[in-house]
Amino acid sequence: MIFIFGAITVLLSLRMPIGTFRMAGAGLFPLCLGILLMVLSSIFLLRFLFKKWQNVKKEESPSEIPGSAMQVLFFMGAMILATLFFKILGYPLVSFLLMVALLRILGMKQWPFNISLSLITAIASYFLFVQWLKIPLPKGWIGL
């Protein structure tokens, strides 16, 4: 499902101006994100299939799939909510909240680590995309 979500993101981002890394258009960030999702989900699938093939070769029962259907649903739900509230809350707050949610969904239970990693990620991505690449992303009610 994540691969399909990445592919749809890539296809929709190609409808927007891409630009270059020096003068990025509105479609560059979603294009890179979609490609990243597709690559990571492919690696995950290949690792899973390789482990399953090894278990069948050894005549053992295949191990359970890491993660669950609920994790996938929560992941997709978090992505949809982030998309819905992107213009209202703004890029910095949505990227922070999305990162916190995704870390929690993936099983990271250490809140200080989740909050600090999410804050660092949000600040770094804000400076990368808004300040350095000058991509006009929604400011939301924070005004950043």
Short mmCIF file of N, CA and C in Angstrom, two decimals:
data_model
loop_
_atom_site.label_atom_id
_atom_site.label_comp_id
_atom_site.label_asym_id
_atom_site.label_seq_id
_atom_site.Cartn_x
_atom_site.Cartn_y
_atom_site.Cartn_z
N MET A 1 0.82 -1.19 0.00
CA MET A 1 0.00 0.00 0.00
C MET A 1 0.87 1.26 0.00
N ILE A 2 1.98 1.20 0.70
CA ILE A 2 2.86 2.36 0.75
C ILE A 2 3.50 2.60 -0.61
N PHE A 3 3.83 1.52 -1.32
CA PHE A 3 4.37 1.66 -2.67
C PHE A 3 3.34 2.33 -3.58
N ILE A 4 2.09 1.92 -3.49
CA ILE A 4 1.03 2.52 -4.31
C ILE A 4 0.85 3.99 -3.94
N PHE A 5 0.87 4.29 -2.64
CA PHE A 5 0.76 5.69 -2.21
C PHE A 5 1.91 6.52 -2.78
N GLY A 6 3.12 5.97 -2.76
CA GLY A 6 4.27 6.66 -3.34
C GLY A 6 4.12 6.87 -4.83
N ALA A 7 3.61 5.85 -5.53
CA ALA A 7 3.43 5.96 -6.98
C ALA A 7 2.39 7.02 -7.32
N ILE A 8 1.31 7.07 -6.56
CA ILE A 8 0.28 8.10 -6.79
C ILE A 8 0.85 9.48 -6.51
N THR A 9 1.66 9.59 -5.46
CA THR A 9 2.31 10.87 -5.14
C THR A 9 3.21 11.32 -6.28
N VAL A 10 3.98 10.38 -6.84
CA VAL A 10 4.86 10.71 -7.97
C VAL A 10 4.03 11.17 -9.17
N LEU A 11 2.98 10.43 -9.49
CA LEU A 11 2.15 10.79 -10.65
C LEU A 11 1.49 12.16 -10.48
N LEU A 12 0.99 12.43 -9.29
CA LEU A 12 0.34 13.73 -9.06
C LEU A 12 1.36 14.87 -9.02
N SER A 13 2.56 14.60 -8.53
CA SER A 13 3.57 15.65 -8.47
C SER A 13 4.08 16.03 -9.86
N LEU A 14 3.99 15.09 -10.80
CA LEU A 14 4.43 15.39 -12.17
C LEU A 14 3.49 16.36 -12.88
N ARG A 15 2.30 16.56 -12.32
CA ARG A 15 1.36 17.55 -12.88
C ARG A 15 1.72 18.98 -12.46
N MET A 16 2.58 19.10 -11.46
CA MET A 16 3.01 20.42 -10.98
C MET A 16 4.38 20.74 -11.56
N PRO A 17 4.74 22.02 -11.57
CA PRO A 17 6.08 22.36 -12.06
C PRO A 17 7.15 21.80 -11.12
N ILE A 18 8.12 21.08 -11.68
CA ILE A 18 9.16 20.44 -10.89
C ILE A 18 10.30 21.41 -10.60
N GLY A 19 10.73 22.12 -11.62
CA GLY A 19 11.86 23.03 -11.46
C GLY A 19 13.16 22.24 -11.34
N THR A 20 14.12 22.83 -10.66
CA THR A 20 15.40 22.17 -10.41
C THR A 20 15.67 22.22 -8.91
N PHE A 21 16.76 21.59 -8.48
CA PHE A 21 17.08 21.67 -7.06
C PHE A 21 17.49 23.09 -6.67
N ARG A 22 18.00 23.83 -7.63
CA ARG A 22 18.39 25.22 -7.36
C ARG A 22 17.18 26.14 -7.29
N MET A 23 16.23 25.94 -8.19
CA MET A 23 14.98 26.70 -8.23
C MET A 23 13.83 25.70 -8.21
N ALA A 24 13.54 25.15 -7.05
CA ALA A 24 12.56 24.07 -6.92
C ALA A 24 11.16 24.57 -7.18
N GLY A 25 10.40 23.76 -7.89
CA GLY A 25 8.99 24.03 -8.11
C GLY A 25 8.16 23.34 -7.05
N ALA A 26 6.87 23.52 -7.12
CA ALA A 26 5.98 22.95 -6.11
C ALA A 26 5.94 21.42 -6.17
N GLY A 27 6.29 20.83 -7.29
CA GLY A 27 6.21 19.38 -7.43
C GLY A 27 7.48 18.63 -7.06
N LEU A 28 8.57 19.34 -6.79
CA LEU A 28 9.83 18.66 -6.52
C LEU A 28 9.81 17.88 -5.21
N PHE A 29 9.34 18.48 -4.14
CA PHE A 29 9.32 17.80 -2.84
C PHE A 29 8.41 16.58 -2.86
N PRO A 30 7.16 16.69 -3.37
CA PRO A 30 6.33 15.48 -3.42
C PRO A 30 6.92 14.40 -4.34
N LEU A 31 7.58 14.81 -5.41
CA LEU A 31 8.21 13.84 -6.31
C LEU A 31 9.30 13.06 -5.57
N CYS A 32 10.16 13.77 -4.86
CA CYS A 32 11.23 13.11 -4.09
C CYS A 32 10.64 12.23 -2.99
N LEU A 33 9.61 12.70 -2.32
CA LEU A 33 8.97 11.93 -1.26
C LEU A 33 8.34 10.66 -1.83
N GLY A 34 7.66 10.76 -2.95
CA GLY A 34 7.04 9.59 -3.57
C GLY A 34 8.06 8.57 -4.00
N ILE A 35 9.15 9.03 -4.58
CA ILE A 35 10.22 8.11 -4.99
C ILE A 35 10.82 7.43 -3.77
N LEU A 36 11.05 8.19 -2.70
CA LEU A 36 11.59 7.63 -1.47
C LEU A 36 10.66 6.56 -0.88
N LEU A 37 9.35 6.84 -0.86
CA LEU A 37 8.40 5.86 -0.35
C LEU A 37 8.41 4.59 -1.19
N MET A 38 8.50 4.74 -2.50
CA MET A 38 8.53 3.57 -3.38
C MET A 38 9.79 2.74 -3.17
N VAL A 39 10.93 3.41 -3.04
CA VAL A 39 12.19 2.70 -2.84
C VAL A 39 12.20 1.98 -1.49
N LEU A 40 11.80 2.68 -0.43
CA LEU A 40 11.82 2.06 0.90
C LEU A 40 10.83 0.89 1.00
N SER A 41 9.65 1.05 0.42
CA SER A 41 8.69 -0.05 0.47
C SER A 41 9.16 -1.23 -0.37
N SER A 42 9.86 -0.97 -1.47
CA SER A 42 10.41 -2.07 -2.28
C SER A 42 11.49 -2.82 -1.50
N ILE A 43 12.34 -2.09 -0.80
CA ILE A 43 13.38 -2.73 0.01
C ILE A 43 12.74 -3.58 1.10
N PHE A 44 11.73 -3.04 1.75
CA PHE A 44 11.02 -3.79 2.79
C PHE A 44 10.42 -5.07 2.22
N LEU A 45 9.76 -4.96 1.06
CA LEU A 45 9.13 -6.12 0.45
C LEU A 45 10.16 -7.16 0.03
N LEU A 46 11.28 -6.72 -0.54
CA LEU A 46 12.32 -7.65 -0.94
C LEU A 46 12.93 -8.37 0.26
N ARG A 47 13.15 -7.63 1.36
CA ARG A 47 13.67 -8.26 2.58
C ARG A 47 12.70 -9.30 3.11
N PHE A 48 11.40 -8.95 3.10
CA PHE A 48 10.38 -9.88 3.58
C PHE A 48 10.34 -11.13 2.71
N LEU A 49 10.35 -10.96 1.40
CA LEU A 49 10.30 -12.10 0.49
C LEU A 49 11.56 -12.96 0.62
N PHE A 50 12.71 -12.32 0.81
CA PHE A 50 13.96 -13.06 0.97
C PHE A 50 13.93 -13.89 2.25
N LYS A 51 13.43 -13.32 3.36
CA LYS A 51 13.31 -14.07 4.61
C LYS A 51 12.34 -15.22 4.46
N LYS A 52 11.23 -14.97 3.77
CA LYS A 52 10.23 -16.02 3.56
C LYS A 52 10.83 -17.14 2.72
N TRP A 53 11.59 -16.78 1.68
CA TRP A 53 12.22 -17.78 0.83
C TRP A 53 13.23 -18.60 1.61
N GLN A 54 14.00 -17.95 2.50
CA GLN A 54 14.96 -18.68 3.33
C GLN A 54 14.26 -19.64 4.27
N ASN A 55 13.12 -19.21 4.85
CA ASN A 55 12.38 -20.08 5.77
C ASN A 55 11.78 -21.27 5.04
N VAL A 56 11.28 -21.07 3.85
CA VAL A 56 10.73 -22.17 3.07
C VAL A 56 11.85 -23.13 2.67
N LYS A 57 13.00 -22.58 2.32
CA LYS A 57 14.15 -23.40 1.93
C LYS A 57 14.59 -24.28 3.10
N LYS A 58 14.53 -23.74 4.31
CA LYS A 58 14.92 -24.49 5.50
C LYS A 58 13.78 -25.37 6.02
N GLU A 59 12.63 -25.32 5.35
CA GLU A 59 11.42 -26.05 5.72
C GLU A 59 10.93 -25.65 7.12
N GLU A 60 11.04 -24.37 7.41
CA GLU A 60 10.48 -23.84 8.64
C GLU A 60 9.23 -23.06 8.28
N SER A 61 8.44 -22.77 9.28
CA SER A 61 7.28 -21.94 9.00
C SER A 61 7.73 -20.50 8.84
N PRO A 62 7.15 -19.78 7.88
CA PRO A 62 7.57 -18.40 7.67
C PRO A 62 7.25 -17.53 8.88
N SER A 63 8.15 -16.61 9.16
CA SER A 63 7.93 -15.72 10.30
C SER A 63 6.78 -14.76 10.00
N GLU A 64 6.23 -14.22 11.05
CA GLU A 64 5.13 -13.28 10.87
C GLU A 64 5.62 -12.02 10.18
N ILE A 65 4.71 -11.39 9.50
CA ILE A 65 5.02 -10.14 8.83
C ILE A 65 5.29 -9.09 9.90
N PRO A 66 6.46 -8.39 9.82
CA PRO A 66 6.68 -7.33 10.80
C PRO A 66 5.66 -6.23 10.60
N GLY A 67 5.09 -5.77 11.67
CA GLY A 67 4.05 -4.77 11.56
C GLY A 67 2.71 -5.46 11.41
N SER A 68 1.67 -4.67 11.33
CA SER A 68 0.35 -5.25 11.21
C SER A 68 -0.49 -4.39 10.28
N ALA A 69 -1.66 -4.91 9.98
CA ALA A 69 -2.58 -4.16 9.13
C ALA A 69 -3.01 -2.87 9.82
N MET A 70 -3.10 -2.91 11.14
CA MET A 70 -3.49 -1.69 11.88
C MET A 70 -2.42 -0.62 11.74
N GLN A 71 -1.14 -1.01 11.75
CA GLN A 71 -0.08 -0.04 11.57
C GLN A 71 -0.18 0.62 10.20
N VAL A 72 -0.47 -0.15 9.18
CA VAL A 72 -0.61 0.40 7.83
C VAL A 72 -1.79 1.37 7.78
N LEU A 73 -2.90 0.99 8.40
CA LEU A 73 -4.08 1.87 8.41
C LEU A 73 -3.79 3.16 9.17
N PHE A 74 -3.14 3.05 10.33
CA PHE A 74 -2.79 4.25 11.09
C PHE A 74 -1.80 5.12 10.31
N PHE A 75 -0.84 4.48 9.64
CA PHE A 75 0.14 5.22 8.83
C PHE A 75 -0.57 6.01 7.73
N MET A 76 -1.46 5.34 7.01
CA MET A 76 -2.18 6.01 5.93
C MET A 76 -3.10 7.10 6.49
N GLY A 77 -3.72 6.82 7.63
CA GLY A 77 -4.57 7.82 8.27
C GLY A 77 -3.79 9.06 8.68
N ALA A 78 -2.59 8.86 9.22
CA ALA A 78 -1.75 9.99 9.60
C ALA A 78 -1.36 10.81 8.37
N MET A 79 -1.03 10.13 7.28
CA MET A 79 -0.67 10.84 6.05
C MET A 79 -1.86 11.64 5.50
N ILE A 80 -3.04 11.05 5.55
CA ILE A 80 -4.24 11.75 5.07
C ILE A 80 -4.55 12.95 5.94
N LEU A 81 -4.48 12.78 7.26
CA LEU A 81 -4.73 13.91 8.16
C LEU A 81 -3.71 15.03 7.95
N ALA A 82 -2.46 14.65 7.75
CA ALA A 82 -1.42 15.66 7.51
C ALA A 82 -1.73 16.43 6.23
N THR A 83 -2.19 15.73 5.22
CA THR A 83 -2.54 16.39 3.96
C THR A 83 -3.73 17.32 4.14
N LEU A 84 -4.74 16.88 4.89
CA LEU A 84 -5.93 17.70 5.10
C LEU A 84 -5.64 18.98 5.88
N PHE A 85 -4.75 18.89 6.87
CA PHE A 85 -4.48 20.04 7.73
C PHE A 85 -3.23 20.81 7.33
N PHE A 86 -2.65 20.48 6.18
CA PHE A 86 -1.40 21.09 5.74
C PHE A 86 -1.50 22.61 5.60
N LYS A 87 -2.54 23.09 4.94
CA LYS A 87 -2.68 24.54 4.74
C LYS A 87 -3.10 25.26 6.02
N ILE A 88 -3.90 24.61 6.83
CA ILE A 88 -4.41 25.24 8.05
C ILE A 88 -3.30 25.38 9.10
N LEU A 89 -2.59 24.28 9.36
CA LEU A 89 -1.57 24.28 10.41
C LEU A 89 -0.20 24.75 9.93
N GLY A 90 0.06 24.61 8.63
CA GLY A 90 1.35 25.04 8.09
C GLY A 90 2.36 23.92 8.06
N TYR A 91 3.38 24.12 7.24
CA TYR A 91 4.39 23.08 7.02
C TYR A 91 5.16 22.69 8.28
N PRO A 92 5.69 23.64 9.06
CA PRO A 92 6.51 23.23 10.22
C PRO A 92 5.74 22.40 11.24
N LEU A 93 4.53 22.83 11.58
CA LEU A 93 3.75 22.12 12.59
C LEU A 93 3.28 20.75 12.07
N VAL A 94 2.86 20.69 10.82
CA VAL A 94 2.41 19.41 10.26
C VAL A 94 3.56 18.43 10.16
N SER A 95 4.74 18.89 9.75
CA SER A 95 5.88 17.97 9.66
C SER A 95 6.27 17.45 11.04
N PHE A 96 6.21 18.31 12.06
CA PHE A 96 6.50 17.87 13.43
C PHE A 96 5.47 16.85 13.91
N LEU A 97 4.18 17.17 13.77
CA LEU A 97 3.12 16.27 14.24
C LEU A 97 3.11 14.95 13.47
N LEU A 98 3.36 15.03 12.16
CA LEU A 98 3.39 13.81 11.35
C LEU A 98 4.54 12.90 11.78
N MET A 99 5.68 13.48 12.05
CA MET A 99 6.83 12.69 12.47
C MET A 99 6.57 12.03 13.83
N VAL A 100 5.97 12.77 14.76
CA VAL A 100 5.62 12.20 16.07
C VAL A 100 4.65 11.04 15.89
N ALA A 101 3.63 11.25 15.07
CA ALA A 101 2.63 10.21 14.85
C ALA A 101 3.25 8.97 14.20
N LEU A 102 4.07 9.16 13.18
CA LEU A 102 4.65 8.02 12.48
C LEU A 102 5.62 7.24 13.36
N LEU A 103 6.40 7.94 14.17
CA LEU A 103 7.29 7.25 15.10
C LEU A 103 6.50 6.41 16.10
N ARG A 104 5.42 6.98 16.60
CA ARG A 104 4.58 6.27 17.57
C ARG A 104 3.90 5.06 16.90
N ILE A 105 3.41 5.24 15.68
CA ILE A 105 2.77 4.15 14.95
C ILE A 105 3.76 3.01 14.69
N LEU A 106 5.01 3.37 14.41
CA LEU A 106 6.02 2.36 14.13
C LEU A 106 6.57 1.70 15.39
N GLY A 107 6.06 2.10 16.56
CA GLY A 107 6.41 1.40 17.79
C GLY A 107 7.43 2.07 18.67
N MET A 108 7.85 3.26 18.34
CA MET A 108 8.80 3.99 19.19
C MET A 108 8.03 4.54 20.39
N LYS A 109 8.32 4.03 21.57
CA LYS A 109 7.56 4.40 22.76
C LYS A 109 8.29 5.38 23.67
N GLN A 110 9.48 5.80 23.30
CA GLN A 110 10.23 6.73 24.12
C GLN A 110 9.86 8.15 23.71
N TRP A 111 8.98 8.77 24.47
CA TRP A 111 8.47 10.09 24.10
C TRP A 111 9.55 11.16 24.01
N PRO A 112 10.51 11.22 24.92
CA PRO A 112 11.55 12.25 24.76
C PRO A 112 12.31 12.10 23.43
N PHE A 113 12.62 10.87 23.05
CA PHE A 113 13.29 10.62 21.78
C PHE A 113 12.39 11.02 20.61
N ASN A 114 11.11 10.62 20.65
CA ASN A 114 10.17 10.95 19.57
C ASN A 114 10.02 12.46 19.39
N ILE A 115 9.85 13.16 20.49
CA ILE A 115 9.66 14.61 20.43
C ILE A 115 10.92 15.29 19.91
N SER A 116 12.08 14.89 20.43
CA SER A 116 13.32 15.55 20.00
C SER A 116 13.65 15.25 18.54
N LEU A 117 13.49 14.00 18.11
CA LEU A 117 13.74 13.66 16.71
C LEU A 117 12.76 14.38 15.78
N SER A 118 11.51 14.46 16.18
CA SER A 118 10.51 15.16 15.37
C SER A 118 10.81 16.65 15.29
N LEU A 119 11.23 17.24 16.39
CA LEU A 119 11.57 18.66 16.40
C LEU A 119 12.78 18.94 15.52
N ILE A 120 13.81 18.12 15.64
CA ILE A 120 15.01 18.29 14.81
C ILE A 120 14.67 18.12 13.33
N THR A 121 13.85 17.12 13.02
CA THR A 121 13.46 16.87 11.63
C THR A 121 12.65 18.04 11.08
N ALA A 122 11.69 18.54 11.85
CA ALA A 122 10.86 19.66 11.40
C ALA A 122 11.70 20.92 11.17
N ILE A 123 12.61 21.20 12.09
CA ILE A 123 13.46 22.39 11.96
C ILE A 123 14.40 22.25 10.76
N ALA A 124 15.02 21.09 10.62
CA ALA A 124 15.94 20.88 9.50
C ALA A 124 15.22 20.95 8.16
N SER A 125 14.05 20.32 8.06
CA SER A 125 13.33 20.37 6.79
C SER A 125 12.79 21.77 6.50
N TYR A 126 12.43 22.51 7.55
CA TYR A 126 11.98 23.90 7.35
C TYR A 126 13.11 24.73 6.76
N PHE A 127 14.28 24.63 7.36
CA PHE A 127 15.41 25.42 6.84
C PHE A 127 15.83 24.96 5.45
N LEU A 128 15.77 23.66 5.19
CA LEU A 128 16.13 23.15 3.88
C LEU A 128 15.16 23.62 2.80
N PHE A 129 13.87 23.41 3.00
CA PHE A 129 12.91 23.69 1.94
C PHE A 129 12.43 25.14 1.90
N VAL A 130 12.21 25.74 3.05
CA VAL A 130 11.65 27.10 3.07
C VAL A 130 12.75 28.16 3.00
N GLN A 131 13.77 28.03 3.82
CA GLN A 131 14.80 29.06 3.87
C GLN A 131 15.84 28.93 2.75
N TRP A 132 16.37 27.71 2.57
CA TRP A 132 17.46 27.55 1.61
C TRP A 132 16.96 27.41 0.18
N LEU A 133 15.98 26.50 -0.05
CA LEU A 133 15.49 26.29 -1.41
C LEU A 133 14.38 27.27 -1.81
N LYS A 134 13.89 28.06 -0.86
CA LYS A 134 12.87 29.09 -1.10
C LYS A 134 11.59 28.52 -1.71
N ILE A 135 11.17 27.35 -1.23
CA ILE A 135 9.92 26.75 -1.68
C ILE A 135 8.80 27.37 -0.86
N PRO A 136 7.81 27.97 -1.51
CA PRO A 136 6.72 28.61 -0.76
C PRO A 136 5.74 27.57 -0.21
N LEU A 137 5.95 27.16 1.02
CA LEU A 137 5.07 26.19 1.67
C LEU A 137 4.12 26.93 2.60
N PRO A 138 2.94 26.37 2.86
CA PRO A 138 1.97 27.04 3.72
C PRO A 138 2.53 27.34 5.10
N LYS A 139 2.23 28.56 5.58
CA LYS A 139 2.73 28.99 6.88
C LYS A 139 1.78 28.60 8.00
N GLY A 140 0.51 28.49 7.70
CA GLY A 140 -0.48 28.14 8.72
C GLY A 140 -0.62 29.23 9.76
N TRP A 141 -1.20 28.89 10.87
CA TRP A 141 -1.45 29.90 11.90
C TRP A 141 -0.21 30.21 12.71
N ILE A 142 0.88 29.44 12.55
CA ILE A 142 2.12 29.76 13.25
C ILE A 142 2.78 30.97 12.60
N GLY A 143 2.70 31.05 11.28
CA GLY A 143 3.29 32.18 10.56
C GLY A 143 4.74 32.01 10.18
N LEU A 144 5.28 30.79 10.24
CA LEU A 144 6.68 30.55 9.87
C LEU A 144 6.80 30.28 8.39
#
